[in-house]
Short mmCIF file of C-alpha atoms and ligand atoms in Angstrom, two decimals:
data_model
loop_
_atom_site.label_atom_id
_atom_site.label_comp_id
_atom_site.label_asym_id
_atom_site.label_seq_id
_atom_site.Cartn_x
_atom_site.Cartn_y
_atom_site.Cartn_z
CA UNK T 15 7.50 74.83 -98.50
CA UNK T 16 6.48 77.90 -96.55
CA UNK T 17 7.59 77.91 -92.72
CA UNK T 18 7.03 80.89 -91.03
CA UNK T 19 5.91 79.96 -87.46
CA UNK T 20 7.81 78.34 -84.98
CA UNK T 21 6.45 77.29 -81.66
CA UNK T 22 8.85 77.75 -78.35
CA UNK T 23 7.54 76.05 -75.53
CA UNK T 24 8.54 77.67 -72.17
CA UNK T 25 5.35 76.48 -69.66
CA UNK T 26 7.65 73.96 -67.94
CA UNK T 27 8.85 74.12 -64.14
CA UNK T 28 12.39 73.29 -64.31
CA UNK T 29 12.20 71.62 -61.70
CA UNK T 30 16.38 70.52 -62.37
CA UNK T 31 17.42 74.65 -61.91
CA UNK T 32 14.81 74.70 -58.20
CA UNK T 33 15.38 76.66 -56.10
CA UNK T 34 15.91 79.65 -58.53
CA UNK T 35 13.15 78.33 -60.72
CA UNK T 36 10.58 79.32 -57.76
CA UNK T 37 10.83 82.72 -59.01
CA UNK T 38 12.61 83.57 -62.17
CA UNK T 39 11.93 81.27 -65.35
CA UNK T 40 15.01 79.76 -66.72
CA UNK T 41 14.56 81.11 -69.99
CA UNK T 42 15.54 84.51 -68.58
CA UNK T 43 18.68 82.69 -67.30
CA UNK T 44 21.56 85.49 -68.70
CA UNK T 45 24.56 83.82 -70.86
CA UNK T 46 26.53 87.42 -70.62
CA UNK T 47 23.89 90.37 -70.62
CA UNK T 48 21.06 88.35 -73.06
CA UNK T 49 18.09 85.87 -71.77
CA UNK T 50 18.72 82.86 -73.14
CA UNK T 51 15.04 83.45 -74.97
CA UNK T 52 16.55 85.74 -76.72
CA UNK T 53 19.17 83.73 -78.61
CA UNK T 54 16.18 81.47 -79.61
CA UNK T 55 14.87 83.87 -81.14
CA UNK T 56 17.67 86.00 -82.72
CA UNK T 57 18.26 81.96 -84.23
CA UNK T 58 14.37 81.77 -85.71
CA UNK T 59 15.18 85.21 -87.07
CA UNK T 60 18.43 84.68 -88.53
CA UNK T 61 16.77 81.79 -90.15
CA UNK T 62 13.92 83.80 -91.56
CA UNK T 63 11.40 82.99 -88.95
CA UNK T 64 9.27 85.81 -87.64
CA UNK T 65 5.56 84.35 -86.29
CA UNK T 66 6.78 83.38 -82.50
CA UNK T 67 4.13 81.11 -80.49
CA UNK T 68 5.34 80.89 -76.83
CA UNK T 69 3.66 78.34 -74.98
CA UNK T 70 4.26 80.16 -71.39
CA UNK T 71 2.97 79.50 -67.70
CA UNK T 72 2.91 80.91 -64.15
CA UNK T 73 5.08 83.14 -63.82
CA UNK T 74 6.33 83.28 -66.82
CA UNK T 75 5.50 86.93 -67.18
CA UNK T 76 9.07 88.54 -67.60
CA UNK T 77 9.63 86.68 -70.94
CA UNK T 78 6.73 88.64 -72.51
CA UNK T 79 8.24 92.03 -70.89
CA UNK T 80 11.38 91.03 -72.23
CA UNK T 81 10.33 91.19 -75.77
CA UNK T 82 7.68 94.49 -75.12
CA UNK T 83 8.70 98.09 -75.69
CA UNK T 84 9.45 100.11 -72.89
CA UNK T 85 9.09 103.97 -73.43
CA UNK T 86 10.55 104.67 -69.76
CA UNK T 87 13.72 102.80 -70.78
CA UNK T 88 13.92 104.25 -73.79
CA UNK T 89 13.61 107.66 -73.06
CA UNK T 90 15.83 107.51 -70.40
CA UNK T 91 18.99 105.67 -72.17
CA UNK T 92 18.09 108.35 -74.35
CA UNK T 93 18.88 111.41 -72.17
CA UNK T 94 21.86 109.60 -71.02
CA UNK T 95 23.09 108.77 -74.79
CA UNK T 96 22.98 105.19 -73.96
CA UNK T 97 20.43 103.73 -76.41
CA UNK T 98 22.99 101.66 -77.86
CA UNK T 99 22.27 99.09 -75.28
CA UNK T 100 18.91 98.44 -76.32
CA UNK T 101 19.13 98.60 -80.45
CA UNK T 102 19.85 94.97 -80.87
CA UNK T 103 16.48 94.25 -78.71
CA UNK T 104 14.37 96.61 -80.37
CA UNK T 105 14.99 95.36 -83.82
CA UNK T 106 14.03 92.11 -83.04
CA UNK T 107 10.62 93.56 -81.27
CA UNK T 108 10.08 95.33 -84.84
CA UNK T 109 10.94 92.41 -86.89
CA UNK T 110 9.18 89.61 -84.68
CA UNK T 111 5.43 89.03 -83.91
CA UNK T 112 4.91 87.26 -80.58
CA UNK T 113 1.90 85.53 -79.91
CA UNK T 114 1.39 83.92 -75.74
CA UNK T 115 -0.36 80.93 -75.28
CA UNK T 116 -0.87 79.95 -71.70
CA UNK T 117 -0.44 76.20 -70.75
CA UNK T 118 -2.07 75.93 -67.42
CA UNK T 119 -1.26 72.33 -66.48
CA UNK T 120 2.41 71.16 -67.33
CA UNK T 121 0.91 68.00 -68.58
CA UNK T 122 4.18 67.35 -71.16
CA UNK T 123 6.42 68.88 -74.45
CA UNK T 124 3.51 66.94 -76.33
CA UNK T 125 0.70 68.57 -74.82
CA UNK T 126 2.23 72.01 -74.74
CA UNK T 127 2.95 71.76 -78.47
CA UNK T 128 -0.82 70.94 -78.64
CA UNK T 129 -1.88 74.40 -77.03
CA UNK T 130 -0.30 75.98 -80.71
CA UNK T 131 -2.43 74.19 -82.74
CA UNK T 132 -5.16 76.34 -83.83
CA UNK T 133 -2.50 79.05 -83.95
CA UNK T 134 -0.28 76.22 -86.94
CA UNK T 135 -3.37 75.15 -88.84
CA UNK T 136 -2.34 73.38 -91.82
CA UNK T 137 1.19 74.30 -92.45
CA UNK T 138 4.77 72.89 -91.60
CA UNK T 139 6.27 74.67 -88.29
CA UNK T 140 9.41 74.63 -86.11
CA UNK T 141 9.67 74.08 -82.35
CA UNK T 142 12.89 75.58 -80.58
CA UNK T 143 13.13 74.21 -76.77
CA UNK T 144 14.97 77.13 -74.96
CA UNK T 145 16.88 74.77 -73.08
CA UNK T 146 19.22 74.15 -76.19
CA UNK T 147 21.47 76.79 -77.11
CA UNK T 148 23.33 76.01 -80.23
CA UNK T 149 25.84 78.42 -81.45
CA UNK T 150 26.96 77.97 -85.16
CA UNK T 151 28.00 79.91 -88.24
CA UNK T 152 24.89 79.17 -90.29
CA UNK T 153 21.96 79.20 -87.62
CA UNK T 154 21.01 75.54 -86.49
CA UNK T 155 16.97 76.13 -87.69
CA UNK T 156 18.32 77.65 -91.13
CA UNK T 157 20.25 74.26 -91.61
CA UNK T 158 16.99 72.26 -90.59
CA UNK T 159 14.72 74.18 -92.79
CA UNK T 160 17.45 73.45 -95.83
CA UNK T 161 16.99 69.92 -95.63
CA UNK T 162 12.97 70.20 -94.25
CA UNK T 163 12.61 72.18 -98.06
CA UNK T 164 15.35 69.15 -99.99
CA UNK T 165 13.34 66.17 -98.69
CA UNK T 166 9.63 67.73 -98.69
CA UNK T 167 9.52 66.38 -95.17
CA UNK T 168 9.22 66.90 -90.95
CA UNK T 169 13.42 67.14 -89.49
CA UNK T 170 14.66 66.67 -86.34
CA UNK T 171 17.74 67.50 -85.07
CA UNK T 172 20.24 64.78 -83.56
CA UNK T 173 23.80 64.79 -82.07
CA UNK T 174 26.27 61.82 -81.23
CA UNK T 175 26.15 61.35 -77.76
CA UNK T 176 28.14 58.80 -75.48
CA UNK T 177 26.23 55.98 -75.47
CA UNK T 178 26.21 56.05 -71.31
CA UNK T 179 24.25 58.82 -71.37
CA UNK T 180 21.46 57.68 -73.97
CA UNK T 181 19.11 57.40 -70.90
CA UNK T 182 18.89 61.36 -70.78
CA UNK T 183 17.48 61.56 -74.07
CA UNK T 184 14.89 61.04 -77.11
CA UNK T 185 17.13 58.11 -79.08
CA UNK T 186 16.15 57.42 -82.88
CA UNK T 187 16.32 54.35 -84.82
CA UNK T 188 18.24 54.65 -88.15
CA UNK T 189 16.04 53.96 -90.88
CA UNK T 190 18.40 54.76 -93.54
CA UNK T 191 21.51 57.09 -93.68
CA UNK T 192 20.97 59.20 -96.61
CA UNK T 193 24.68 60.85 -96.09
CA UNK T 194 27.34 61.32 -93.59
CA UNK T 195 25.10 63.52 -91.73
CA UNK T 196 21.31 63.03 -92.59
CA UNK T 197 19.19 59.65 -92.23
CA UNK T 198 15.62 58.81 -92.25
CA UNK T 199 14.38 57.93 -89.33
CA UNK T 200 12.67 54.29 -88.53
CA UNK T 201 11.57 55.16 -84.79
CA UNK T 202 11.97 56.92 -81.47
CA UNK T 203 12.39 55.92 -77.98
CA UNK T 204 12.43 58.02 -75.06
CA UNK T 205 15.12 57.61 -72.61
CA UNK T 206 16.10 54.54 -73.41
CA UNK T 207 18.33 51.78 -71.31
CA UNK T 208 22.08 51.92 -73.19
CA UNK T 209 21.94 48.35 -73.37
CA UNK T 210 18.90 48.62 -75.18
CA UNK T 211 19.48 51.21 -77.55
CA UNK T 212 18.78 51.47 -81.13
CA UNK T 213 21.19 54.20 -81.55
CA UNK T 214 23.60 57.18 -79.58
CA UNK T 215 21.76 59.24 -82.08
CA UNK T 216 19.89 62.12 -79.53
CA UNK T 217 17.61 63.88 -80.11
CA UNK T 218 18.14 67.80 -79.49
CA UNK T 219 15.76 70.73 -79.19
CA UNK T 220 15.21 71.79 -82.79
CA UNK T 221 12.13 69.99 -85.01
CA UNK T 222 10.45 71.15 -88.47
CA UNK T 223 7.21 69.62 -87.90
CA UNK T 224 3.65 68.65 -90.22
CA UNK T 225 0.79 69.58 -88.85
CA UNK T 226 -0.35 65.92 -88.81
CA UNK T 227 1.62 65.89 -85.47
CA UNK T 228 -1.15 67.40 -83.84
CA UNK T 229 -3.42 64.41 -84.71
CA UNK T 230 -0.78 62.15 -83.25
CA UNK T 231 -0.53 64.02 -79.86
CA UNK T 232 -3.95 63.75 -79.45
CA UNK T 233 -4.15 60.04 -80.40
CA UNK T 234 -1.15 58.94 -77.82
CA UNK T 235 -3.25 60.92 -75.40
CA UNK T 236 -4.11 59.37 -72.12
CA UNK T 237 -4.72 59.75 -68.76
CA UNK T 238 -1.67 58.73 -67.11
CA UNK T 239 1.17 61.18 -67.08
CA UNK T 240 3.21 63.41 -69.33
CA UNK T 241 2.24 63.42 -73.20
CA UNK T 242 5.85 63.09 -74.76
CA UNK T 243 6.47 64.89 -78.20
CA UNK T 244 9.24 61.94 -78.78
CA UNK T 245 5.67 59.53 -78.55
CA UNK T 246 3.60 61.48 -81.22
CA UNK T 247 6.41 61.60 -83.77
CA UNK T 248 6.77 57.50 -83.32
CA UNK T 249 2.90 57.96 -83.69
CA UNK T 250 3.16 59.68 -86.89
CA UNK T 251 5.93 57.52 -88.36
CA UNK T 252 3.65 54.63 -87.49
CA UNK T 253 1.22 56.50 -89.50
CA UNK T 254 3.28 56.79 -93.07
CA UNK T 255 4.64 60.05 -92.41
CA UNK T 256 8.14 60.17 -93.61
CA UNK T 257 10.30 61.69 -90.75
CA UNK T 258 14.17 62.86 -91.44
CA UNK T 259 17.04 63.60 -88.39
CA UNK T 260 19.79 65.92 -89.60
CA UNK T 261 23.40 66.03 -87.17
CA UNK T 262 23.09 69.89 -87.01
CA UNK T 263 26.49 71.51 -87.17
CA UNK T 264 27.42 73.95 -84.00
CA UNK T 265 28.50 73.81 -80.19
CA UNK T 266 25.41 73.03 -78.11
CA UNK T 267 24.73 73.75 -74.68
CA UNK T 268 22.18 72.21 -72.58
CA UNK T 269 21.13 75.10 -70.28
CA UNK T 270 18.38 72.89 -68.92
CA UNK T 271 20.77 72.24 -65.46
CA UNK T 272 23.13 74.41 -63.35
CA UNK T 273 25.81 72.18 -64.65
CA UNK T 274 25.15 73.20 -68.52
CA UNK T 275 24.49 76.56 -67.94
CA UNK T 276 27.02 77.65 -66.61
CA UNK T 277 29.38 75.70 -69.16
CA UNK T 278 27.42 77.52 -71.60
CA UNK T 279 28.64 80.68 -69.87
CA UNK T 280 31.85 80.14 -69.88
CA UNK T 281 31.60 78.79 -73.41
CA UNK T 282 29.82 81.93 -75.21
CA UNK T 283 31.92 84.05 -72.89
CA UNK T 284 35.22 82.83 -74.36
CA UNK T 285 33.72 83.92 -77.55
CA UNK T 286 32.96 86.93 -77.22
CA UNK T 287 35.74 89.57 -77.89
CA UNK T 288 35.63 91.85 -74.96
CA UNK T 289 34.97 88.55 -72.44
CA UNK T 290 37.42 85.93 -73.83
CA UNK T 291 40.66 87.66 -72.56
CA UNK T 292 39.42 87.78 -68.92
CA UNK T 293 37.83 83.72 -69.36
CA UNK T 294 41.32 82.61 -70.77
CA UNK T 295 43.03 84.32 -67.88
CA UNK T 296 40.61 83.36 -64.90
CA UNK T 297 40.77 79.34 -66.07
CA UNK T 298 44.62 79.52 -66.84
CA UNK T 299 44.58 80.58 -63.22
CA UNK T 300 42.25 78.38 -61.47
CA UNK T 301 43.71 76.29 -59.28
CA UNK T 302 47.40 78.01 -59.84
CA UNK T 303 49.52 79.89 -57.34
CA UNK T 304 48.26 82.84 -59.03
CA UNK T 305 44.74 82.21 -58.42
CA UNK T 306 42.39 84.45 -56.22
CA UNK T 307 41.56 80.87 -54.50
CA UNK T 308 44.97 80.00 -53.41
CA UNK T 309 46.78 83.72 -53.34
CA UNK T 310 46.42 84.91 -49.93
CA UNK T 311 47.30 88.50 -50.79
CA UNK T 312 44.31 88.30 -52.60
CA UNK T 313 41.83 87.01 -50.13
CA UNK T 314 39.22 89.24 -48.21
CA UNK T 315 39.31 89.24 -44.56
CA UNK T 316 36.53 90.42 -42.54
CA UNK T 317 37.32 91.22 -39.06
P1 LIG E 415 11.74 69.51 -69.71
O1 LIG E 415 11.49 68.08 -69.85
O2 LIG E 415 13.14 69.98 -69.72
O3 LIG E 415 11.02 70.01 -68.38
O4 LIG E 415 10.91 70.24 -70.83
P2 LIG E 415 11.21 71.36 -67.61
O5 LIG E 415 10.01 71.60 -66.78
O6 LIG E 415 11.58 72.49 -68.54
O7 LIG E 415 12.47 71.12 -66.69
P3 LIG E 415 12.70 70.01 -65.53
O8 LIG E 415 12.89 68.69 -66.24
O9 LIG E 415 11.50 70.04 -64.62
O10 LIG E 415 13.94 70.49 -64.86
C1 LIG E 415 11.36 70.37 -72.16
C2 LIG E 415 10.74 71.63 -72.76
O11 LIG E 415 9.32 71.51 -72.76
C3 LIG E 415 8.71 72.59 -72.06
C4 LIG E 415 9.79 73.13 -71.15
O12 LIG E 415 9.55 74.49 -70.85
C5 LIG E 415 11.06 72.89 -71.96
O13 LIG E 415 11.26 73.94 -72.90
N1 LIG E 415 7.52 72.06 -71.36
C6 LIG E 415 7.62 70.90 -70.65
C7 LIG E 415 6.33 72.75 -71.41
O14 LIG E 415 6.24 73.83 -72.06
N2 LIG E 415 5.24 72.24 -70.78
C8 LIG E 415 5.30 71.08 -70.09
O15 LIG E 415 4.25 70.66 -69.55
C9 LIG E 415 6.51 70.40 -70.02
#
């Protein structure tokens, strides 16, 4: 099974991060110096992805620039022997080809998956929602694709969450668990009620999709609000397709609200070498004698 695309839909408002989202799309929110974006795709490419379809919208614009050569820059952090801070960027602009596809009404995940298909045609795919940054030894997608290849079959990726919060998310239905951490899926529900729930099996932004999905959005198609990708999938299963759910292995950080993001800070900052020793020390002093809050040698005065 050859998967070589992956679609990476970015048109929405996020209307959850307003007011910064009047200006600057969240995708280019920074976790340390990178755009979010940009661990999506260093994921796809660790997992031997390189065809990028990003479904993008007003103002969007910096996430193309992002991912563009710049000579100016270049040049520049050349005569100042700096060009070490671009490298990791510009091999991924070598290795990557990045197609835009502009979705000009946010009409839903389902419909902005839609905009890719004459781009897909007839082959599996993967879909990467930027607002789910998963850090993990083997990339989350490259774990997907394993078992996508195993079972001959569309995978999407789940995590245990506590059952109170089930009404945030996709939920599947457990058709039958295959082993500790992969089942086959009977159906999906959007958002469901907790008392109602099938499952606390979530659904998370990672999917290795058939094309046949694309005949299911347009089928669940109407003219009343949002066209949900969680619908077409329950479409398709209707349909005989055989869909799997794998519990991908990793942290995960929902970077879809302030609250997330900046968890997700703090989280890949306390991994990385050069931040972690200042994290550690600021949050062992929060709220401490020794903390710039409460020290008042420490505080600024204006006068
Ligand atoms: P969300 O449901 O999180 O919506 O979309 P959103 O607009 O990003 O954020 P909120 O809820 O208003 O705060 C899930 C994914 O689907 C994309 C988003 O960009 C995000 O990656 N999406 C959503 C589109 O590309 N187009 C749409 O019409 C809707």
């Amino acid at each position: 099974m050859e998967i070589k695309k992956v679609v990476i839909p970015c048109a929405g408002l996020g209307t959850r991060f307003l007011p910064l989202t009047k200006t600057i799309p969240k995708e280019m929110l920074p976790l340390l110096n990178k755009p979010a974006i940009q661990y999506i795709v260093e994921e796809a490419l660790n997992s031997e992805i390189d065809n990028f379809f990003i479904i993008t919208g007003k103002g969007k614009e910096s996430i193309a620039d992002h991912f563009d050569t710049c000579e100016a820059l270049k040049l520049l952090l050349q005569e100042k022997n700096k060009s070490h801070l671009i490298i990791n960027l510009e091999k991924i602009i070598k290795a990557a080809r990045f197609s835009y596809i502009r979705q000009c009404e946010q009409l839903g995940l389902g419909h902005a998956i839609s905009m890719a298909q004459h781009s897909i045609g007839k082959e599996y795919f993967a879909v990467m929602l930027p607002d789910d940054i998963i850090i993990s030894k083997t990339p989350a997608l490259a774990q997907m694709l394993r078992v996508a290849r195993q079972e001959k079959a569309c995978v999407i990726a789940i995590q245990e969450v506590p059952v109170q919060t089930v009404s945030s998310y996709g939920i599947i239905s457990v058709k039958k668990q295959i082993t500790p951490n992969l089942f086959q899926v009977g159906s999906l529900v959007e958002k469901p009620d907790p008392k109602n729930s099938p499952s606390n099996l979530a659904i998370i932004g990672r999917y290795i999709l058939s094309s046949k999905i694309f005949a299911s959005i347009n089928e669940i198609q109407n003219n009343e609000g949002e066209i949900q990708l969680t619908d077409a999938i329950a479409h398709m299963i209707r349909s005989g397709e055989k869909v799997f759910a794998y519990k991908v292995q990793g942290v995960r950080y929902d970077i879809g609200t302030p609250i997330g993001w900046a968890k997700a800070v703090i989280g890949v900052a306390s991994q990385d070498p050069e931040a972690a020793p200042h994290i550690e020390k600021f949050i062992s002093e929060l709220n401490t004698l020794n903390s710039f809050l409460y020290d008042n040698s420490k505080t600024i005065e204006h006068s």
